[in-house]
Coordinates of C-alpha atoms and ligand atoms in Angstrom, one line a residue:
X1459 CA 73.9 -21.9 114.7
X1460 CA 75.6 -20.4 111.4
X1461 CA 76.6 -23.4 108.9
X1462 CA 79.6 -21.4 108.0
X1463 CA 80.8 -17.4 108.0
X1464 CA 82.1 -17.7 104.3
X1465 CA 81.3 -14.4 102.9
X1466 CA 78.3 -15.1 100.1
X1467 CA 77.5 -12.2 97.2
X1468 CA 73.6 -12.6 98.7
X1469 CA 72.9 -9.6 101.4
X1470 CA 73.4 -10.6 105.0
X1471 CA 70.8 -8.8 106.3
X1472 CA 68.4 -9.9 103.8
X1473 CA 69.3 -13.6 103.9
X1474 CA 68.3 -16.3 106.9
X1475 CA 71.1 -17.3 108.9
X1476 CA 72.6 -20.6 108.0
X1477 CA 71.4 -23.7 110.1
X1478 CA 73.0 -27.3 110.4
X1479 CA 71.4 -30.2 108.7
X1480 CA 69.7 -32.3 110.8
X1481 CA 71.7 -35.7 110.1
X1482 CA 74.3 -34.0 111.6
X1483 CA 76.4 -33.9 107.9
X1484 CA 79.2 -30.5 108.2
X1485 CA 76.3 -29.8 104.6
X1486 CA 73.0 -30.4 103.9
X1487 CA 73.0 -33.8 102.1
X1488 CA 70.1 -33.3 99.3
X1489 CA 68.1 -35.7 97.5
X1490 CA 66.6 -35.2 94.4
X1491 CA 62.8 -36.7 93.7
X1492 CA 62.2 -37.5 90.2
X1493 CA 65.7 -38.0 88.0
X1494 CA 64.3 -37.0 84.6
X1495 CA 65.7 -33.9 82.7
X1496 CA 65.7 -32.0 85.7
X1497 CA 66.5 -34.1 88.6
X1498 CA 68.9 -35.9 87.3
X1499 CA 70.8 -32.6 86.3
X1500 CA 70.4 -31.4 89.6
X1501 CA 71.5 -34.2 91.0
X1502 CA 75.0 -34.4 89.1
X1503 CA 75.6 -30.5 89.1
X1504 CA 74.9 -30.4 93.0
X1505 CA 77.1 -33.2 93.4
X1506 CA 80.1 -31.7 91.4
X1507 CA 78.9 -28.2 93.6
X1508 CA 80.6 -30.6 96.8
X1509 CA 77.1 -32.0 98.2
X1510 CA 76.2 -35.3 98.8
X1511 CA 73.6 -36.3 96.8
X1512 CA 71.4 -39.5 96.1
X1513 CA 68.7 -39.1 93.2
X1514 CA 65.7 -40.9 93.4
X1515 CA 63.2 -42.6 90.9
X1516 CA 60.9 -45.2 90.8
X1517 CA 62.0 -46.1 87.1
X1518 CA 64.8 -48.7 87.9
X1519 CA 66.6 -48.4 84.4
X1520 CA 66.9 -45.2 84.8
X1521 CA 68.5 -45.4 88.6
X1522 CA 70.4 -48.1 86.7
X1523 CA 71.7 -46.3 83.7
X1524 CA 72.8 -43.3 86.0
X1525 CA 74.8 -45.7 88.3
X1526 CA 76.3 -46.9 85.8
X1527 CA 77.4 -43.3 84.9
X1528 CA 74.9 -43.3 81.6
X1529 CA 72.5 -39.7 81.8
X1530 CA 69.4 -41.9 80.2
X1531 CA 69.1 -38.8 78.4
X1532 CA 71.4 -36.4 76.6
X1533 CA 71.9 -32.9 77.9
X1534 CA 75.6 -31.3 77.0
X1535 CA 78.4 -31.7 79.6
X1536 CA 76.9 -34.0 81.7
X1537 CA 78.0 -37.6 80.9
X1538 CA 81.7 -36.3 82.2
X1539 CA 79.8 -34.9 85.3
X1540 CA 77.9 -37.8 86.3
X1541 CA 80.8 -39.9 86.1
X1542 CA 83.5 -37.7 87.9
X1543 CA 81.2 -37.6 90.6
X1544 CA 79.9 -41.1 90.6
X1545 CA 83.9 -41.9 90.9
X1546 CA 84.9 -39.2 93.4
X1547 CA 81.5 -40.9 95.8
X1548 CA 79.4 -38.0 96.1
X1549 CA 76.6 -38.4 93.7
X1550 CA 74.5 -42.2 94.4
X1551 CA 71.3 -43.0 92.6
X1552 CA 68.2 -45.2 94.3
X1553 CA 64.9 -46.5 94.1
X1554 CA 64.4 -46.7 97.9
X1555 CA 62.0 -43.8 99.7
X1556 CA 63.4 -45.2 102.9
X1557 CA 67.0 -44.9 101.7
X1558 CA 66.4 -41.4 100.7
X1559 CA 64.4 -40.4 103.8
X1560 CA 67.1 -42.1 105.9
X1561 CA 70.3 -40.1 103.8
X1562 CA 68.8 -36.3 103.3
X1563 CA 68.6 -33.5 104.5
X1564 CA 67.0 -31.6 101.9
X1565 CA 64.9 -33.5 99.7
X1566 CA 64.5 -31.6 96.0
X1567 CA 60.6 -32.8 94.3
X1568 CA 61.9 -32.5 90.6
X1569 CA 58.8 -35.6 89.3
X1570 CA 56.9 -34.7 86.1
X1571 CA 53.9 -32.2 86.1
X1572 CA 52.5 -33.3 82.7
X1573 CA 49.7 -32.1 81.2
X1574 CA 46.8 -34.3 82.5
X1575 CA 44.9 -36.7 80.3
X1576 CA 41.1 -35.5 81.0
X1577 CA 41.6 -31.8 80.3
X1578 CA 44.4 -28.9 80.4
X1579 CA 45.4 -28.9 84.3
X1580 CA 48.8 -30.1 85.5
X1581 CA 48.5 -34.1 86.7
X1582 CA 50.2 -33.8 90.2
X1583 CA 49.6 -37.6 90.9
X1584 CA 53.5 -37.5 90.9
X1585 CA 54.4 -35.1 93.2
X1586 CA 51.7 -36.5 95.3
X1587 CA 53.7 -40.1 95.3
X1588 CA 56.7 -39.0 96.2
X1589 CA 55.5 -36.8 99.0
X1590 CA 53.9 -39.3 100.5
X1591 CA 56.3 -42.2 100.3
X1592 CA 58.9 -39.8 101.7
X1593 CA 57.1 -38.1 104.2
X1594 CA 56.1 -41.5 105.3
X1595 CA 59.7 -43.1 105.6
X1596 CA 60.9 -39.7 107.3
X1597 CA 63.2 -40.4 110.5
X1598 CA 63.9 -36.8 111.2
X1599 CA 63.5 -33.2 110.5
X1600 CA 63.9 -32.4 106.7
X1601 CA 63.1 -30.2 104.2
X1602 CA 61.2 -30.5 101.1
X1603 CA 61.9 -28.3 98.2
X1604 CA 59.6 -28.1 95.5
X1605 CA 61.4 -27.4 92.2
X1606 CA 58.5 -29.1 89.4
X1607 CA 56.1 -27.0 87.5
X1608 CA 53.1 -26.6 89.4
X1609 CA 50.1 -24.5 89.6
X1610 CA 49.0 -22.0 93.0
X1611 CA 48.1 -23.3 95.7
X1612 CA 50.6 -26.6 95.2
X1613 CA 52.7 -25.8 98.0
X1614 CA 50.5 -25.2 100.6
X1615 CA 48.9 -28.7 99.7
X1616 CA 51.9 -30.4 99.4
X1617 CA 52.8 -28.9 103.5
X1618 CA 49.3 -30.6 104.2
X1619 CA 50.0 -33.9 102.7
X1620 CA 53.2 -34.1 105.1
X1621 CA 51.8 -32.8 108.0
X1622 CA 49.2 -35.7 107.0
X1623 CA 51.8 -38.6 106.2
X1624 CA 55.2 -37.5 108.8
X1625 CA 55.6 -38.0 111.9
X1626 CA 54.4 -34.6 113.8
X1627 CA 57.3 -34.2 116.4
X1628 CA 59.5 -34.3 113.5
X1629 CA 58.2 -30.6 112.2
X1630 CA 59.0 -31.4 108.6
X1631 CA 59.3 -28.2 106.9
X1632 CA 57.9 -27.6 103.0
X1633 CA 59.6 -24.5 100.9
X1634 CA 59.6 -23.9 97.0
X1635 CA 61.9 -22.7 94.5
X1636 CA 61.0 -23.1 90.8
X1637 CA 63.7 -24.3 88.4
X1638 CA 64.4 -21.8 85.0
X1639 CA 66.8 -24.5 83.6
X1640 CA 67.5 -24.7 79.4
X1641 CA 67.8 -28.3 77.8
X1642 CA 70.3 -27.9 76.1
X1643 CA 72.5 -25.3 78.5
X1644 CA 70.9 -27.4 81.4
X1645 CA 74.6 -27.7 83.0
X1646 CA 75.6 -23.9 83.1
X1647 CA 72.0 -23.1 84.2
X1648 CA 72.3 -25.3 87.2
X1649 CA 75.6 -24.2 88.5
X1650 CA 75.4 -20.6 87.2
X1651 CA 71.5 -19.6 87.6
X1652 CA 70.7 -16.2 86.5
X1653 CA 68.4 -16.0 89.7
X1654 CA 66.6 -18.2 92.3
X1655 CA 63.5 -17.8 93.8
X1656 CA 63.2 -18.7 97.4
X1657 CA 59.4 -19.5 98.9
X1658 CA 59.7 -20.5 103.0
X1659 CA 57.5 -20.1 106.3
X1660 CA 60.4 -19.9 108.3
X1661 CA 63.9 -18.8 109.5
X1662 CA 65.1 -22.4 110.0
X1663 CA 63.7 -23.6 106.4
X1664 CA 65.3 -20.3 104.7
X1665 CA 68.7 -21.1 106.8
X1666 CA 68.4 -25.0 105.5
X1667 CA 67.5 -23.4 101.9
X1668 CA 70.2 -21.3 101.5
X1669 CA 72.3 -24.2 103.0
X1670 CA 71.8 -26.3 100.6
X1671 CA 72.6 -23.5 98.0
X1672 CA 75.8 -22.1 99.4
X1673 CA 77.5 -24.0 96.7
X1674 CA 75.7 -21.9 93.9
X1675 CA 76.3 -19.0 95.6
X1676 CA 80.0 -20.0 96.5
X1677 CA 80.8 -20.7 93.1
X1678 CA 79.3 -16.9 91.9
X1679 CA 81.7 -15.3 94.7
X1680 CA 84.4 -17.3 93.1
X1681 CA 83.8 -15.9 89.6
X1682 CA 83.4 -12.8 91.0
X1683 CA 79.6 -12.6 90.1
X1684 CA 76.1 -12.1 91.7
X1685 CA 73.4 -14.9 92.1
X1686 CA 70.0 -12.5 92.6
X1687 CA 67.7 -14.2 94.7
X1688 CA 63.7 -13.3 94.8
X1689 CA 62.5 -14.0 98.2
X1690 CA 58.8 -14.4 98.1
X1691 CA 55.4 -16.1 99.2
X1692 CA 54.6 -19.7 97.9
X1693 CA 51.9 -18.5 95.8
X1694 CA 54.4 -15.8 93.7
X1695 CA 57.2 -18.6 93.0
X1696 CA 54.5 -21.3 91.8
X1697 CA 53.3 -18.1 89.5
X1698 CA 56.8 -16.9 88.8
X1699 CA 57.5 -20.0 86.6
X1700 CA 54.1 -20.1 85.2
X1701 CA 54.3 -16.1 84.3
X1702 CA 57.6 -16.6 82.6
X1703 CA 56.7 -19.7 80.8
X1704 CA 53.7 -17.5 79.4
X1705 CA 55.5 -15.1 78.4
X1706 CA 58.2 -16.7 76.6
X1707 CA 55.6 -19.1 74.6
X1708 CA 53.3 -15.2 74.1
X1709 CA 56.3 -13.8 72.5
X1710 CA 57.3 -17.0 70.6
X1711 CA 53.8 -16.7 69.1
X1712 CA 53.7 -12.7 68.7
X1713 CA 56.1 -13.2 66.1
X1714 CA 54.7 -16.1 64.7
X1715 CA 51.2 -14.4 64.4
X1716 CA 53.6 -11.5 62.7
X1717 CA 55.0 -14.3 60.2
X1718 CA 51.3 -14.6 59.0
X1719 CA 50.5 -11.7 58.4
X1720 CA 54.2 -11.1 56.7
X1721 CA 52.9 -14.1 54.1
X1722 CA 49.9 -12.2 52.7
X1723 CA 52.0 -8.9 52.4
X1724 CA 54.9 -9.7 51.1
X1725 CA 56.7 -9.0 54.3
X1726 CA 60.4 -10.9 55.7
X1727 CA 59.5 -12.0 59.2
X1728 CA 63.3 -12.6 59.7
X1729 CA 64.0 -8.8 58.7
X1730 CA 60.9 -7.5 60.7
X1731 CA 62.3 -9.6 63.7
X1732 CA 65.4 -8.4 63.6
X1733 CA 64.6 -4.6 63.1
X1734 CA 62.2 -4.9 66.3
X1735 CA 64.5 -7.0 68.1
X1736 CA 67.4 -3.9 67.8
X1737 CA 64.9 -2.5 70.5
X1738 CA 66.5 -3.2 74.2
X1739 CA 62.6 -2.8 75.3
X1740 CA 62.1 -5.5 72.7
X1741 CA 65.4 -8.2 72.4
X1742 CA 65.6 -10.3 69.7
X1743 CA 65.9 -13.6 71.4
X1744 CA 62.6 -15.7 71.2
X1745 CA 61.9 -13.7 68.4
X1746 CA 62.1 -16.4 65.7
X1747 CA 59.7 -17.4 63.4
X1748 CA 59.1 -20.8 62.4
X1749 CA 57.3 -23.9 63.4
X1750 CA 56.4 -23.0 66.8
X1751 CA 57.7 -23.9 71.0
X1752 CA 57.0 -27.5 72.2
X1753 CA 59.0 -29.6 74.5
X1754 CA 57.9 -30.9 78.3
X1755 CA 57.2 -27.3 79.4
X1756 CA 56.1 -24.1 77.5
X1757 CA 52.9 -26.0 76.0
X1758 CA 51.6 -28.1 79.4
X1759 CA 52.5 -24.6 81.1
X1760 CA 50.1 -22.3 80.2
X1761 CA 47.4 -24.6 79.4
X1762 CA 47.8 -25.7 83.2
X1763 CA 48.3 -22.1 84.1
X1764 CA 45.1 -21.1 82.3
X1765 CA 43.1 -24.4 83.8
X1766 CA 44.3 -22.8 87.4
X1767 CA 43.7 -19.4 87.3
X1768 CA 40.0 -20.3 85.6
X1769 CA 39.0 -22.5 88.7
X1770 CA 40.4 -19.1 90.6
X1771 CA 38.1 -17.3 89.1
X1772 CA 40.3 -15.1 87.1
X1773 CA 40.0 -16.9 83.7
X1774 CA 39.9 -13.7 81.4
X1775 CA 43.1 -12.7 82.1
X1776 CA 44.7 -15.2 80.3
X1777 CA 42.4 -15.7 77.8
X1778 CA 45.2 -15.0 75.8
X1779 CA 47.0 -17.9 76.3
X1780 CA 44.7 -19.8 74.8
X1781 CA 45.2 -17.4 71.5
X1782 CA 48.9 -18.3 71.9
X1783 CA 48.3 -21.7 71.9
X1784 CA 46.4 -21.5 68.9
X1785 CA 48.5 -19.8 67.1
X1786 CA 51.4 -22.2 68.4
X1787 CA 49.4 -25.1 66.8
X1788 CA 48.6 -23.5 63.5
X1789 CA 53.1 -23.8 62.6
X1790 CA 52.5 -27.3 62.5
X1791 CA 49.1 -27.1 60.3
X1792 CA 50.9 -24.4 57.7
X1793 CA 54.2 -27.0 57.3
X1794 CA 51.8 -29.4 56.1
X1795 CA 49.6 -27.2 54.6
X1796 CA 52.6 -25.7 52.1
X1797 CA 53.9 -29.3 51.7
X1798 CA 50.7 -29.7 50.1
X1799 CA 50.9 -26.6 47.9
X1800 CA 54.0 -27.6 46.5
X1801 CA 53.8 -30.9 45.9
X1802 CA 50.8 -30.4 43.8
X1803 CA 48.1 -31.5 46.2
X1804 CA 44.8 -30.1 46.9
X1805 CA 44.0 -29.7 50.5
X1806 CA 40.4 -31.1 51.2
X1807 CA 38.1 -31.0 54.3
X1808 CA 40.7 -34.3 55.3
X1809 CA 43.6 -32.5 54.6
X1810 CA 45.9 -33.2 51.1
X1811 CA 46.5 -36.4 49.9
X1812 CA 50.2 -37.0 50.2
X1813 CA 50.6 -40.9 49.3
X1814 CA 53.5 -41.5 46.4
X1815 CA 55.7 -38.7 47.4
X1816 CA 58.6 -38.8 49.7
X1817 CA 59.7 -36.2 52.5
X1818 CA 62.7 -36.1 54.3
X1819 CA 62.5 -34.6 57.7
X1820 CA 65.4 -33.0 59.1
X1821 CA 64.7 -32.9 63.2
X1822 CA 62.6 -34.4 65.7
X1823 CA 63.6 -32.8 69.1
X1824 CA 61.5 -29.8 69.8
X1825 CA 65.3 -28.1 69.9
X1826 CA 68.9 -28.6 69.5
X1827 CA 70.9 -30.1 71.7
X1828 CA 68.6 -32.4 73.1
X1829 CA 67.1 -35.8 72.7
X1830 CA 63.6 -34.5 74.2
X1831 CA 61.0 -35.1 71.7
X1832 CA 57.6 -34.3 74.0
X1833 CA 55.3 -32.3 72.4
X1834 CA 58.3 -31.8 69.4
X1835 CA 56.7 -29.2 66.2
X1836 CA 59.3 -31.6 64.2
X1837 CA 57.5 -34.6 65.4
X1838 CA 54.1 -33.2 65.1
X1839 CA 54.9 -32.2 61.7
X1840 CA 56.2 -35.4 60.7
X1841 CA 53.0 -37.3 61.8
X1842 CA 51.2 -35.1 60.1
X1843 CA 52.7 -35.3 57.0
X1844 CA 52.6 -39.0 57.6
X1845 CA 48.7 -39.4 57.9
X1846 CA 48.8 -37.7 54.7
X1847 CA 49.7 -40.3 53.4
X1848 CA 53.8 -39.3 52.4
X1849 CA 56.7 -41.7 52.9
X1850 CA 58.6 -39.9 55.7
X1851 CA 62.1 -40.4 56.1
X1852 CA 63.0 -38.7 59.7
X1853 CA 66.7 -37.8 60.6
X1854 CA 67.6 -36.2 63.9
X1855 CA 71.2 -36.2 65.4
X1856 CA 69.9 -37.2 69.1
X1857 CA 66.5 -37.5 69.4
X1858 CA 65.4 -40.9 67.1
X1859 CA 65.3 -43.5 69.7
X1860 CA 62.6 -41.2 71.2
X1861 CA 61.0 -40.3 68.3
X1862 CA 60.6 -43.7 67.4
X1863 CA 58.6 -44.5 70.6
X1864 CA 55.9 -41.9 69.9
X1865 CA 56.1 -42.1 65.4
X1866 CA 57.2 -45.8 65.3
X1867 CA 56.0 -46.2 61.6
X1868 CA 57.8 -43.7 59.9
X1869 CA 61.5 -44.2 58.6
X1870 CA 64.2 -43.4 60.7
X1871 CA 67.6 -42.9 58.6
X1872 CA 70.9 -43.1 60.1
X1873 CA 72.0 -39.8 58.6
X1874 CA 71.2 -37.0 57.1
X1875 CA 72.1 -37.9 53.7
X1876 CA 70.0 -40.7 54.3
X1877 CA 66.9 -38.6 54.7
X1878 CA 67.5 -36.5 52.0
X1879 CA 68.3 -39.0 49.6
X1880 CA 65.2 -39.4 47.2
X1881 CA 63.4 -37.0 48.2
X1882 CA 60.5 -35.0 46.8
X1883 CA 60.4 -32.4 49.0
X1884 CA 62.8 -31.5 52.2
X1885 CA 61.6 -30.3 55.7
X1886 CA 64.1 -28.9 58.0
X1887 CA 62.3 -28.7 61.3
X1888 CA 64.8 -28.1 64.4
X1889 CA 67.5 -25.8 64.0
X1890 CA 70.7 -28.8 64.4
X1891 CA 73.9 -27.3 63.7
X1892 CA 74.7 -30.2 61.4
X1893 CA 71.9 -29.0 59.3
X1894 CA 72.2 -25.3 59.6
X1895 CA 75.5 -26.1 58.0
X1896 CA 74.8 -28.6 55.4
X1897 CA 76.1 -28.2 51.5
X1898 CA 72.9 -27.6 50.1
X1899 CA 75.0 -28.7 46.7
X1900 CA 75.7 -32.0 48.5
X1901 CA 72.0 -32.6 49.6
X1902 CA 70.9 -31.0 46.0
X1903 CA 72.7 -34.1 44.3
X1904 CA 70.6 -36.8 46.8
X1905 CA 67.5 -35.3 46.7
X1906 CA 64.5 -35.8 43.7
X1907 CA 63.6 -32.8 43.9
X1908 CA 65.3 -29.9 45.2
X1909 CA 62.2 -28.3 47.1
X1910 CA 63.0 -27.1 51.1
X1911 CA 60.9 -26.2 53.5
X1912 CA 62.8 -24.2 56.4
X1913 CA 60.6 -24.7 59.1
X1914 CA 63.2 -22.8 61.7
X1915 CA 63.9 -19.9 59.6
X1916 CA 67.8 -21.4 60.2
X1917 CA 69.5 -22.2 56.9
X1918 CA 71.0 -19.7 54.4
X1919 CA 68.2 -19.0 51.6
X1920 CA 71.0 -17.3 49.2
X1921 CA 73.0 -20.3 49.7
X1922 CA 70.4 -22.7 49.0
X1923 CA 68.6 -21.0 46.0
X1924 CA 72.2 -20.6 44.4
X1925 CA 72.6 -24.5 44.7
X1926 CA 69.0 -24.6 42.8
X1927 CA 66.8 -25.6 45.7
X1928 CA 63.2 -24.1 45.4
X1929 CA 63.6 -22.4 49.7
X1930 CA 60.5 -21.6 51.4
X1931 CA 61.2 -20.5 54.8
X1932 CA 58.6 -19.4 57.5
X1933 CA 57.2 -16.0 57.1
X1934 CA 59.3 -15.0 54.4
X1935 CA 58.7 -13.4 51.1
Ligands
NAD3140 N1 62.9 -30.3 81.5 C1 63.0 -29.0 81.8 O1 63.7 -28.3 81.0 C2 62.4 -28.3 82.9 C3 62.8 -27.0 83.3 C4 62.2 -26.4 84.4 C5 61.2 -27.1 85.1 N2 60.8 -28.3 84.7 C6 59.8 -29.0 85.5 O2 60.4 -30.0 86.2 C7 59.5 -31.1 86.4 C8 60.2 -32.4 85.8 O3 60.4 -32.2 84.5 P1 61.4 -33.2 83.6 O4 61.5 -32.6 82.3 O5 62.6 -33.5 84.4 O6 60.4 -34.5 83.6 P2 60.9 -36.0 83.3 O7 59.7 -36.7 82.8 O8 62.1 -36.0 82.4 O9 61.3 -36.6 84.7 C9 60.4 -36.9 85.7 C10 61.0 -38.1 86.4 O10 60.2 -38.3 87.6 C11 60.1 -39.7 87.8 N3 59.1 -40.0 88.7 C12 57.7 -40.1 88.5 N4 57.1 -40.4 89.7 C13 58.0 -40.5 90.6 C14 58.0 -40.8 92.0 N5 56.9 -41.0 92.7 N6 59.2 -40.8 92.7 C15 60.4 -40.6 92.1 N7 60.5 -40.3 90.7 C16 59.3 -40.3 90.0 C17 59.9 -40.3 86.4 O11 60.3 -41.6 86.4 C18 60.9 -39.4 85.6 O12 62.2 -39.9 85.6 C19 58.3 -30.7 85.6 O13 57.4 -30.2 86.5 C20 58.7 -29.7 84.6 O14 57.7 -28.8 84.3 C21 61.4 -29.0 83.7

């Protein structure tokens, strides 16, 4: 039975027809597993999309927090969200499997995939929890959507561990659709994706799908755009993530590797960047030299992705990856290894001595934008230089209370001033617009000596050599 004949910008013939939500809802209502970064954006933009929504976790403060109309973690736009739609009563948050099995529709896995402790593979001890507890608690038909990270072959286990835990009669249906979302621009990419994938095994689990997307497609026809939408197997949407992960972190690195080799010739990586990036074939985003990706997903990625596809038996192709990693790692070695050079140190077999100088660092989030400091160059950097043996001074517009968790023994300053004040030597490691804009005048007058490292390739070197600082940037002559 069709949910609704709205016209939608997606191809009628191509796309399933529309079926009704088994709790008897006029819409799907969706729950979303796991309300981290991705949940619990998907959660709140789904909600403001007209859906009702309840987002689920098994970390209480963080149900808590979002109750109480508090994103436990900041992401642009979406305090306002969270609490228009906590007010207007679409959006709830829970701890309860039973509540969530007995309110959805559509249930959304969005838990962690981290990389796993013993070796590179993804740890799906997550996803497998909150499969489980669902499928169990199940009173009805349903869907489960994967949207985490994860590597082939995840979907077709995660349809065997519900078949396993639900109740057979209740033919509980399992379909995937990887998630492309930006920290950062996390908002715009929910409501306004620049494409979905859609995995499912049948017409009533693409109707319940598309269902639960009509919103995002809805929206597009209102704006007069197009939502494209890659219908495909399970195994090509658990590799569609995985493949463009790879090749965002391959590119990140290609021009890395290129700001190496720019070093020992006298090249401008930003200049070489920019000339290549005039190429359409080419593009110049993710073409910026510096200290290297990081965050929860382009470094677990394609070390799981690699892990994976060895066990396949296909390892050599993307031997690369491992190439990119290495290359990835080595940003965070040459920071420290150039600290070193200018501060007069010699760098041993135990790396340099650093102790009696004193760096500011200028970032700790592994971008703007964020507070998300997992697997952060700017952190890395700063603990490196802090085994070194240097009094670090840290300064980071959102991500300190995070930092602090993972680097509690550095110091954290209150402001950027702060962090500059004294220094002998200045790191800028995540591209902040407050820093990108700083008077390097201003900081020239706090700082001990006026020696910068600009780690992101993001501050103006004219600017700061005319105010006296000693600039080194990434890759640059
Ligand atoms: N963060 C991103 O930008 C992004 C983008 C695309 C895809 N992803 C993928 O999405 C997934 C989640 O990433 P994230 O960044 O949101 O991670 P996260 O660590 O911020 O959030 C994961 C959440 O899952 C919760 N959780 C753990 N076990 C649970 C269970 N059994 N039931 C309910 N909740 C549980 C945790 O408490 C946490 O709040 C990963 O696979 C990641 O690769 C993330």
């Amino acid at each position: 039975m069709p949910y609704s004949s709205a016209p939608s910008p997606f191809s009628p013939a191509a796309a399933p027809e529309l079926v009704s939500p088994p709790s008897g809802a006029a819409k799907p209502r969706l729950t979303f597993l796991g309300t981290g970064y991705l949940g619990a954006t998907y959660a709140i933009c789904f909600a403001e999309l007209g859906y009702e929504v309840l987002g689920v976790d098994v970390d209480a403060d963080k149900i808590a927090k979002l109750s109480a109309g508090e994103p436990p973690f900041h992401e642009p736009g979406l305090d306002e969200l969270l609490r228009a739609n906590l007010a207007a009563g679409r959006l709830r948050f829970t701890t309860s499997y039973q509540e969530a099995a007995d309110f959805g529709d559509v249930h959304f896995i969005c838990v962690g995939t981290p990389q796993r402790d013993d070796g590179l593979s993804a740890d799906l001890s997550y996803v497998e929890q909150a499969v489980t507890a669902l499928a169990v608690a199940l009173p009805r038909k349903a869907l489960i959507v994967g949207k985490s990270t994860v590597p082939a072959g995840t979907a077709a286990w995660v349809q065997q561990l519900v078949d396993k835990h639900a109740k057979p009669e209740y033919e509980v249906e399992v379909a995937w659709s990887p998630e492309f979302l930006q920290e950062g621009h996390a908002v715009e990419d929910v409501l306004r994706p620049n494409r979905l994938v859609f995995a499912y095994e049948s017409a009533w689990a693409g109707g319940m799908l598309y269902a639960a997307h009509k919103g995002v497609f809805d929206l597009a026809a209102a704006e007069d755009r197009e939502v494209p939408v890659v219908t495909c197997n399970f195994a090509t949407a658990e590799l569609v993530k995985m493949a463009a992960n790879s090749f965002l972190a391959t590119k990140i690195s290609f021009i890395n590797a290129m700001s190496e080799v720019c070093e020992v010739t006298g090249a401008d990586v930003t200049l070489l960047a920019r000339a290549i990036g005039y190429d359409p074939r080419i593009g110049n985003r993710y073409l910026q030299a510096g200290v290297g990706f990081g965050g929860g997903c382009l470094p677990k990625d394609i070390r799981a992705f690699q892990a994976r596809v060895q066990e396949l038996g296909a390892g050599e192709s993307l031997r690369f990856l491992h190439e990119v990693d290495l290359i990835n790692q080595r940003r965070r070695t040459r920071v420290l290894k150039l600290a070193a050079q200018l501060l007069d140190r010699p760098f041993g077999p135990a790396g340099p001595d650093l102790s009696g100088t004193r760096i500011g660092v200028l970032g700790a989030t592994f971008k703007p934008n964020t507070d998300d400091v997992r697997d952060a160059p700017a952190l890395a950097v700063a603990t490196l230089l802090h085994k070194a043996g240097a009094d670090v001074h840290l300064y980071d517009p959102q991500g300190m209370e995070n930092a602090r968790t993972v680097l509690p023994d550095i110091t954290y300053e209150p402001t950027m001033a702060a962090a500059v004040a004294d220094s002998d030597l200045l790191c800028v490691l995540t591209e902040w617009t407050e820093f990108r804009n700083a008077d390097p005048t201003v900081l020239g007058h706090l700082a001990r000596a006026k020696v910068v490292i600009d780690g992101r390739n993001c501050l103006d070197p004219a600017l700061w050599i005319a105010a006296g600082w000693d600039y080194h940037g990434m890759g640059r002559a």
